[in-house]
Amino acid sequence: MGLKPTWFGTNAFESKRPPLASRKFTSKAVEAKMSKVKAAIKDPELAWLFENCYPNTLDTTVNYSVKNGRPDTFVITGDINAMWLRDSSAQVWPYLPLIKEDTELRSLIKGVLNRQAACVLIDPYANAFNAGPTGSEWDSDRTDMKPELHERKWEVDSLCYPVRLAYNYWKTSGDSSFFDEHWQKAGKLIIATFKQQQRKNGQGPYHFQRKTEVASDTAPNGGYGNPVKPVGLICSIFRPSDDATIYPFLIPSNYFAVVSLKQMAEMYLVIGRDKQTADECEAFSTEVRNAILKYGTKQHPVYGRVLAYEVDGFGNQLFMDDANVPCLLALPYLGALPNHDPLYQNTRRMVLSEANPYFFKGKAAEGVGGPHVGMNYIWPMSIIMRALTSNDKAEITKCLHWLKNTHANTGFMHESFNKDDPADFTRKWFAWANTLFGELIIKVQKYYPDIL
């Protein structure tokens, strides 16, 4: 790959973790899991990458406290000092399996749930929040900004991720106490916001414009996005990459909403004893799923029936994929489709081919990127997601090889790297990609230990 291995000229792989006293949070269960998995990895560089990446969210991005007798956790993304609803959920996700044996870790994640519910109640349309009412560099955006908001880009998945985290926290720990009046109120606001953005009764209250030279950082048509025909799908004016959609019915995010609405139905029924809201969620989930199958698929000349990335309900469809999750590649990871489903398999083959304009093959690796960083930049997240959604040992091995050879001697995953030169990368501190890599190694160690 043209890069000398990190240990070239040194004695060993030295840990890149902050010194113990400088870590934001230490979990006994995470440390124990890390030691156990690391010991099972034969490749020293892979073991070192795992040790650096898996605890990165806890080491560097969480601020835990107790407010009004309740846990409260603010989680930054890494090099951006703000909390995204999506990233914060994804960053702590790989630690969920350990909360039964670590009460402090359980409190930390419960604190994320509490903070997210508070954020949704401040503004369900915002994607990123400040730690307090401090204002942000984006205060001049033409939208209904508030001092608590870092950014106000409406993304359907921003409301799905907190549901996913809450539901799986409950299922893993058996603790339903987070589902209090605050969370239930936030949950109902999520449902109402999704309904508003079906746009059956006009465009709804949300609009967004930014003074910028970057077209994907603002929304057309007075900030309401390109027109849609109300067919039951939910508008997302921005993608999980924080880039504007071309056609506002973003299919991966709508599929994620199908899953989230079913999870909310179960929580409202079982924990909240609220059959009316549960039934509403079930019916809504079915409506969105049926609309995806009706408006979001097409017979591809090479790959058979596949899913579009975005549609508008008028018949226009966009065929591509973006590395940020939710994406088409990640649908099984999010519980939206089984990975043996023919519709998913056809779509996957299309996404991992030249038929996807953001699929890049270079000297260093192959994988999916996206408009957010631009042409010829592969996101490690896409390689990790490809491996997480594969049952093919050869494919998983190949993905691990690419990840190992593209961290540019830093010991961490990045947002993206140049397909021909991993030393040309973006974001040296991106906790989501780091923890997701940790999740992959744990899964491989469990199911395919011989690969490591």
Coordinates of C-alpha atoms in Angstrom, one line a residue:
M1 CA 0.0 0.0 0.0
G2 CA 3.1 2.2 0.0
L3 CA 2.8 2.8 3.7
K4 CA 5.3 1.4 6.2
P5 CA 3.5 -0.4 9.1
T6 CA 3.2 1.7 12.2
W7 CA 5.6 -0.5 14.1
F8 CA 8.4 0.0 11.5
G9 CA 11.4 1.1 13.5
T10 CA 9.7 0.8 16.9
N11 CA 9.4 -2.0 19.4
A12 CA 5.7 -2.4 19.6
F13 CA 2.3 -1.0 18.9
E14 CA 1.9 1.7 21.6
S15 CA -1.6 2.4 22.8
K16 CA -3.1 5.6 21.4
R17 CA -5.7 5.9 24.2
P18 CA -5.5 8.9 26.4
P19 CA -3.8 8.4 29.8
L20 CA -6.2 6.9 32.4
A21 CA -6.6 10.2 34.3
S22 CA -7.6 12.0 31.1
R23 CA -10.3 9.5 30.0
K24 CA -13.9 10.8 30.1
F25 CA -15.4 7.6 31.4
T26 CA -14.0 4.1 32.3
S27 CA -16.2 1.0 32.2
K28 CA -14.9 -2.2 33.8
A29 CA -17.1 -4.3 31.5
V30 CA -15.7 -2.5 28.4
E31 CA -12.1 -2.9 29.6
A32 CA -12.7 -6.6 30.3
K33 CA -14.3 -7.2 27.0
M34 CA -11.5 -5.4 25.2
S35 CA -8.8 -7.5 26.9
K36 CA -10.6 -10.7 26.1
V37 CA -11.2 -9.9 22.5
K38 CA -7.7 -8.4 22.0
A39 CA -6.1 -11.6 23.4
A40 CA -8.0 -13.6 20.7
I41 CA -6.6 -11.5 17.8
K42 CA -3.5 -13.0 16.2
D43 CA -2.7 -10.0 14.0
P44 CA -0.9 -7.5 16.3
E45 CA -1.9 -4.5 14.2
L46 CA -5.5 -5.4 14.1
A47 CA -5.4 -6.0 17.9
W48 CA -3.9 -2.5 18.4
L49 CA -6.5 -0.9 16.2
F50 CA -9.2 -2.6 18.2
E51 CA -7.7 -1.4 21.5
N52 CA -7.5 2.2 20.2
C53 CA -10.9 2.3 18.6
Y54 CA -13.4 0.3 20.6
P55 CA -13.3 2.5 23.8
N56 CA -12.8 5.8 21.9
T57 CA -16.3 7.1 22.6
L58 CA -16.0 6.5 26.3
D59 CA -12.4 7.7 26.4
T60 CA -12.9 11.0 24.6
T61 CA -16.5 12.1 23.9
V62 CA -18.9 11.5 26.8
N63 CA -19.8 14.0 29.6
Y64 CA -21.8 12.2 32.3
S65 CA -23.5 13.9 35.2
V66 CA -26.6 13.6 37.3
K67 CA -29.2 16.4 36.9
N68 CA -32.4 16.6 39.0
G69 CA -31.7 13.1 40.3
R70 CA -31.5 11.6 36.8
P71 CA -28.5 10.5 34.7
D72 CA -27.6 13.0 31.9
T73 CA -25.0 12.3 29.2
F74 CA -23.9 14.7 26.6
V75 CA -21.9 13.0 23.8
I76 CA -19.8 15.0 21.3
T77 CA -19.0 13.5 17.8
G78 CA -15.2 13.9 18.3
D79 CA -13.7 17.0 16.6
I80 CA -17.1 18.8 16.6
N81 CA -18.2 19.9 20.0
A82 CA -21.9 19.2 19.6
M83 CA -24.2 16.2 20.1
W84 CA -25.9 14.7 17.1
L85 CA -28.9 12.5 17.9
R86 CA -27.7 10.0 15.3
D87 CA -24.0 10.0 16.2
S88 CA -24.6 9.9 20.0
S89 CA -26.9 6.8 19.6
A90 CA -24.4 5.1 17.3
Q91 CA -21.4 5.9 19.4
V92 CA -22.6 4.2 22.5
W93 CA -24.5 1.4 20.7
P94 CA -21.6 -1.2 20.7
Y95 CA -21.5 -1.0 24.6
L96 CA -25.2 -2.0 25.0
P97 CA -24.5 -5.7 25.3
L98 CA -22.4 -5.0 28.5
I99 CA -24.9 -3.0 30.5
K100 CA -26.3 -6.0 32.4
E101 CA -22.9 -6.4 34.1
D102 CA -21.9 -2.8 34.6
T103 CA -24.4 -0.5 36.4
E104 CA -22.3 2.6 35.8
L105 CA -22.3 2.0 32.0
R106 CA -26.0 1.4 32.2
S107 CA -26.5 4.8 33.9
L108 CA -24.3 6.4 31.3
I109 CA -26.4 5.1 28.4
K110 CA -29.6 5.9 30.3
G111 CA -28.2 9.4 30.6
V112 CA -28.0 9.5 26.7
L113 CA -31.7 8.4 26.5
N114 CA -32.7 11.2 29.0
R115 CA -30.6 13.8 27.1
Q116 CA -32.0 12.8 23.7
A117 CA -35.6 13.0 24.9
A118 CA -34.9 16.5 26.2
C119 CA -33.3 17.4 22.9
V120 CA -36.3 16.2 20.9
L121 CA -38.6 18.2 23.2
I122 CA -36.6 21.3 22.5
D123 CA -36.9 20.8 18.7
P124 CA -37.8 17.6 16.9
Y125 CA -36.5 19.1 13.6
A126 CA -32.9 19.7 14.8
N127 CA -30.1 17.2 14.1
A128 CA -27.5 18.5 16.5
F129 CA -27.5 20.2 19.9
N130 CA -25.2 22.3 22.1
A131 CA -24.6 21.3 25.8
G132 CA -26.6 24.3 26.8
P133 CA -28.2 27.5 25.3
T134 CA -24.9 28.8 24.0
G135 CA -25.8 29.5 20.3
S136 CA -23.8 28.2 17.4
E137 CA -21.9 29.1 14.2
W138 CA -25.1 28.3 12.3
D139 CA -27.3 30.8 14.1
S140 CA -27.7 32.8 10.8
D141 CA -29.3 29.8 9.0
R142 CA -32.8 30.8 7.8
T143 CA -34.8 28.4 9.9
D144 CA -36.3 28.5 13.4
M145 CA -33.0 28.4 15.3
K146 CA -32.8 28.4 19.1
P147 CA -29.7 28.9 21.3
E148 CA -29.8 25.2 22.4
L149 CA -29.3 24.1 18.7
H150 CA -26.0 23.5 17.0
E151 CA -27.7 22.8 13.7
R152 CA -31.2 22.4 12.4
K153 CA -31.1 20.1 9.5
W154 CA -34.2 17.9 9.4
E155 CA -33.2 14.2 8.9
V156 CA -35.7 11.4 9.5
D157 CA -33.0 9.2 11.0
S158 CA -32.2 11.7 13.7
L159 CA -35.5 10.7 15.3
C160 CA -35.1 7.0 14.6
Y161 CA -31.7 6.5 16.3
P162 CA -32.9 7.5 19.8
V163 CA -35.8 5.0 19.4
R164 CA -33.4 2.3 18.4
L165 CA -31.2 3.0 21.4
A166 CA -34.1 3.2 23.9
Y167 CA -35.8 0.0 22.6
N168 CA -32.6 -2.0 22.7
Y169 CA -31.6 -0.6 26.1
W170 CA -34.9 -1.8 27.4
K171 CA -34.6 -5.3 25.7
T172 CA -31.0 -5.7 26.9
S173 CA -31.3 -4.4 30.5
G174 CA -35.0 -5.1 31.3
D175 CA -35.0 -1.5 32.7
S176 CA -38.0 0.4 31.5
S177 CA -37.7 3.3 33.9
F178 CA -36.4 5.7 31.1
F179 CA -39.9 5.5 29.5
D180 CA -41.2 8.2 31.8
E181 CA -43.4 11.1 31.0
H182 CA -40.5 13.0 29.3
W183 CA -39.6 10.1 26.9
Q184 CA -43.3 9.3 26.2
K185 CA -43.9 13.0 25.3
A186 CA -40.8 13.0 23.1
G187 CA -42.0 9.8 21.5
K188 CA -45.4 11.3 20.6
L189 CA -43.6 14.3 19.2
I190 CA -41.5 12.0 17.0
I191 CA -44.7 10.4 15.6
A192 CA -46.3 13.8 15.1
T193 CA -43.2 15.1 13.3
F194 CA -43.1 12.0 11.0
K195 CA -46.8 12.6 10.2
Q196 CA -46.2 16.3 9.4
Q197 CA -43.4 15.3 7.0
Q198 CA -45.6 13.0 5.1
R199 CA -46.9 16.3 3.8
K200 CA -50.5 15.2 3.4
N201 CA -51.7 18.6 4.7
G202 CA -49.3 21.1 3.1
Q203 CA -45.6 21.4 3.4
G204 CA -45.5 21.5 7.2
P205 CA -43.6 24.0 9.4
Y206 CA -40.0 23.1 8.6
H207 CA -37.9 25.0 6.1
F208 CA -34.1 25.5 5.9
Q209 CA -31.8 27.8 3.9
R210 CA -28.1 28.6 4.4
K211 CA -26.0 31.3 2.8
T212 CA -23.3 29.0 1.3
E213 CA -21.5 28.1 -1.9
V214 CA -22.2 24.4 -1.2
A215 CA -25.4 23.5 -2.9
S216 CA -25.9 20.4 -0.7
D217 CA -25.8 22.6 2.4
T218 CA -29.1 24.3 1.7
A219 CA -32.6 23.3 0.5
P220 CA -34.3 24.6 -2.7
N221 CA -37.8 26.0 -3.1
G222 CA -37.7 28.5 -0.2
G223 CA -36.1 25.9 2.1
Y224 CA -38.8 23.2 1.7
G225 CA -36.9 21.0 -0.6
N226 CA -37.9 19.6 -4.0
P227 CA -41.6 18.8 -4.4
V228 CA -43.1 15.5 -3.4
K229 CA -46.4 13.8 -4.0
P230 CA -47.9 12.7 -0.7
V231 CA -47.9 8.8 -1.0
G232 CA -47.3 7.8 2.6
L233 CA -43.5 8.2 2.7
I234 CA -41.8 10.7 5.1
C235 CA -39.8 13.7 3.8
S236 CA -36.2 14.0 4.9
I237 CA -34.8 17.3 3.7
F238 CA -31.3 16.2 4.6
R239 CA -29.4 12.8 4.5
P240 CA -27.5 11.2 7.4
S241 CA -24.4 12.9 5.9
D242 CA -26.1 16.3 6.6
D243 CA -26.3 16.8 2.8
A244 CA -29.5 17.9 1.3
T245 CA -31.7 15.2 -0.4
I246 CA -32.4 15.6 -4.1
Y247 CA -35.8 13.8 -3.8
P248 CA -37.0 14.2 -0.2
F249 CA -38.3 10.6 0.2
L250 CA -35.1 9.1 1.4
I251 CA -35.6 5.3 1.2
P252 CA -33.1 4.0 3.8
S253 CA -34.4 6.5 6.4
N254 CA -38.0 5.6 5.6
Y255 CA -37.1 1.9 6.1
F256 CA -35.4 2.9 9.4
A257 CA -38.7 4.7 10.4
V258 CA -40.6 1.5 9.6
V259 CA -38.5 -0.3 12.3
S260 CA -38.6 2.6 14.8
L261 CA -42.4 2.8 14.6
K262 CA -42.8 -0.9 15.3
Q263 CA -40.4 -0.6 18.3
M264 CA -42.3 2.4 19.6
A265 CA -45.6 0.5 19.2
E266 CA -44.2 -2.3 21.5
M267 CA -42.8 0.2 24.1
Y268 CA -46.1 2.2 24.3
L269 CA -48.1 -1.1 24.5
V270 CA -46.0 -3.1 27.0
I271 CA -44.4 -0.4 29.1
G272 CA -46.8 2.6 28.7
R273 CA -50.0 0.5 28.5
D274 CA -51.1 3.0 25.8
K275 CA -52.8 0.8 23.2
Q276 CA -54.1 3.8 21.2
T277 CA -50.5 5.1 20.5
A278 CA -49.2 1.6 19.9
D279 CA -51.9 0.9 17.3
E280 CA -51.2 4.3 15.7
C281 CA -47.5 3.4 15.4
E282 CA -48.2 -0.1 14.0
A283 CA -50.6 1.3 11.3
F284 CA -48.1 4.1 10.4
S285 CA -45.2 1.6 10.1
T286 CA -47.3 -0.6 7.7
E287 CA -48.2 2.5 5.6
V288 CA -44.6 3.6 5.2
R289 CA -43.4 0.0 4.4
N290 CA -46.1 -0.4 1.7
A291 CA -45.2 2.9 0.2
I292 CA -41.5 2.0 0.0
L293 CA -42.4 -1.2 -1.9
K294 CA -44.7 0.6 -4.2
Y295 CA -42.7 3.8 -5.0
G296 CA -39.1 2.9 -3.9
T297 CA -38.2 0.0 -6.1
K298 CA -37.4 -0.5 -9.8
Q299 CA -36.4 -3.3 -12.2
H300 CA -32.7 -2.6 -12.8
P301 CA -31.4 -3.7 -16.2
V302 CA -28.4 -5.5 -14.6
Y303 CA -29.3 -6.3 -11.0
G304 CA -33.0 -7.1 -11.0
R305 CA -35.5 -5.5 -8.6
V306 CA -33.6 -3.0 -6.5
L307 CA -34.3 -0.2 -4.0
A308 CA -33.8 3.4 -5.0
Y309 CA -31.9 5.7 -2.7
E310 CA -34.4 8.6 -3.0
V311 CA -37.8 9.1 -4.7
D312 CA -40.4 11.8 -4.9
G313 CA -43.7 9.9 -5.3
F314 CA -44.1 11.4 -8.9
G315 CA -42.1 8.5 -10.4
N316 CA -38.6 10.1 -10.2
Q317 CA -36.0 7.9 -8.5
L318 CA -32.3 8.3 -7.7
F319 CA -30.0 5.3 -7.8
M320 CA -26.9 5.6 -5.6
D321 CA -25.8 4.9 -2.0
D322 CA -24.0 7.0 0.6
A323 CA -21.7 5.7 3.2
N324 CA -23.5 7.3 6.1
V325 CA -25.9 5.0 8.0
P326 CA -28.9 4.6 7.3
C327 CA -27.9 3.7 3.8
L328 CA -29.1 0.9 1.5
L329 CA -26.1 -1.2 2.4
A330 CA -26.9 -1.0 6.1
L331 CA -30.6 -2.1 6.0
P332 CA -30.0 -5.5 7.7
Y333 CA -27.8 -3.9 10.3
L334 CA -30.8 -1.7 11.2
G335 CA -33.2 -4.6 11.3
A336 CA -35.1 -3.3 8.2
L337 CA -34.5 -6.3 5.9
P338 CA -32.9 -9.7 6.4
N339 CA -29.6 -9.8 4.5
H340 CA -30.8 -12.9 2.6
D341 CA -33.8 -10.9 1.2
P342 CA -33.6 -10.9 -2.7
L343 CA -34.5 -7.2 -2.8
Y344 CA -31.6 -6.4 -0.4
Q345 CA -29.2 -8.8 -2.2
N346 CA -29.9 -7.2 -5.6
T347 CA -29.6 -3.7 -4.1
R348 CA -26.3 -4.6 -2.3
R349 CA -24.8 -5.9 -5.6
M350 CA -25.8 -2.6 -7.3
V351 CA -24.4 -0.5 -4.4
L352 CA -21.0 -2.3 -4.5
S353 CA -20.6 -1.8 -8.2
E354 CA -19.9 0.9 -10.8
A355 CA -23.7 1.3 -11.0
N356 CA -23.4 3.4 -7.8
P357 CA -21.8 6.7 -8.7
Y358 CA -20.3 6.9 -5.2
F359 CA -18.6 3.5 -5.2
F360 CA -14.8 3.9 -5.6
K361 CA -12.1 1.4 -6.4
G362 CA -8.5 2.4 -5.9
K363 CA -5.0 1.3 -5.1
A364 CA -5.7 1.3 -1.3
A365 CA -9.2 -0.1 -1.1
E366 CA -12.7 -0.2 -2.5
G367 CA -15.9 1.1 -0.9
V368 CA -18.7 3.7 -0.8
G369 CA -18.2 7.4 -0.3
G370 CA -20.7 10.2 -0.9
P371 CA -21.1 13.8 -1.9
H372 CA -20.3 15.1 1.6
V373 CA -16.6 14.7 1.1
G374 CA -16.6 14.3 -2.7
M375 CA -15.4 12.0 -5.4
N376 CA -12.7 9.3 -4.9
Y377 CA -12.9 9.3 -1.1
I378 CA -14.0 6.0 0.6
W379 CA -15.5 6.0 4.0
P380 CA -14.1 3.3 6.4
M381 CA -17.7 3.2 7.7
S382 CA -18.9 1.7 4.4
I383 CA -16.2 -1.0 4.5
I384 CA -17.1 -1.8 8.2
M385 CA -20.8 -1.9 7.2
R386 CA -20.1 -4.2 4.3
A387 CA -18.4 -6.6 6.6
L388 CA -21.1 -6.3 9.3
T389 CA -23.8 -7.2 6.8
S390 CA -21.9 -10.1 5.2
N391 CA -21.8 -13.8 5.9
D392 CA -19.0 -14.4 3.5
K393 CA -15.7 -15.0 5.3
A394 CA -13.6 -14.1 2.2
E395 CA -15.5 -10.8 1.9
I396 CA -15.1 -10.0 5.7
T397 CA -11.4 -10.9 5.5
K398 CA -10.9 -8.5 2.5
C399 CA -12.7 -5.7 4.4
L400 CA -10.5 -6.2 7.5
H401 CA -7.4 -6.1 5.2
W402 CA -8.6 -2.7 3.7
L403 CA -9.3 -1.2 7.1
K404 CA -6.0 -2.3 8.5
N405 CA -4.1 -0.8 5.5
T406 CA -5.9 2.5 5.4
H407 CA -5.7 4.1 8.9
A408 CA -2.5 6.0 7.7
N409 CA -0.4 5.0 10.7
T410 CA -2.8 6.8 13.1
G411 CA -4.4 3.8 14.8
F412 CA -7.9 5.1 14.2
M413 CA -10.6 5.1 11.6
H414 CA -11.3 8.3 9.8
E415 CA -14.3 9.9 8.1
S416 CA -12.9 9.2 4.6
F417 CA -9.6 8.5 2.8
N418 CA -8.4 8.9 -0.8
K419 CA -8.9 5.6 -2.7
D420 CA -5.3 5.7 -3.9
D421 CA -3.6 7.4 -0.8
P422 CA -4.9 6.6 2.7
A423 CA -2.6 9.4 4.1
D424 CA -5.0 11.8 2.4
F425 CA -7.9 11.6 4.9
T426 CA -10.6 13.7 6.5
R427 CA -11.4 13.9 10.3
K428 CA -8.7 12.4 12.5
W429 CA -11.1 12.2 15.5
F430 CA -14.5 10.7 14.5
A431 CA -15.7 8.5 17.3
W432 CA -18.6 6.9 15.5
A433 CA -16.3 5.2 12.9
N434 CA -14.0 4.1 15.7
T435 CA -16.6 2.5 17.9
L436 CA -18.3 0.9 14.8
F437 CA -14.9 -0.7 14.0
G438 CA -14.8 -2.1 17.5
E439 CA -18.3 -3.5 17.1
L440 CA -17.2 -5.3 13.9
I441 CA -14.1 -6.9 15.5
I442 CA -16.3 -8.2 18.4
K443 CA -18.8 -9.7 15.9
V444 CA -16.0 -11.3 13.8
Q445 CA -14.4 -12.7 17.0
K446 CA -17.7 -14.2 18.0
Y447 CA -18.7 -15.8 14.6
Y448 CA -15.5 -16.1 12.6
P449 CA -12.6 -16.2 15.2
D450 CA -10.3 -17.9 12.7
I451 CA -10.3 -14.8 10.5
L452 CA -8.6 -12.8 13.2

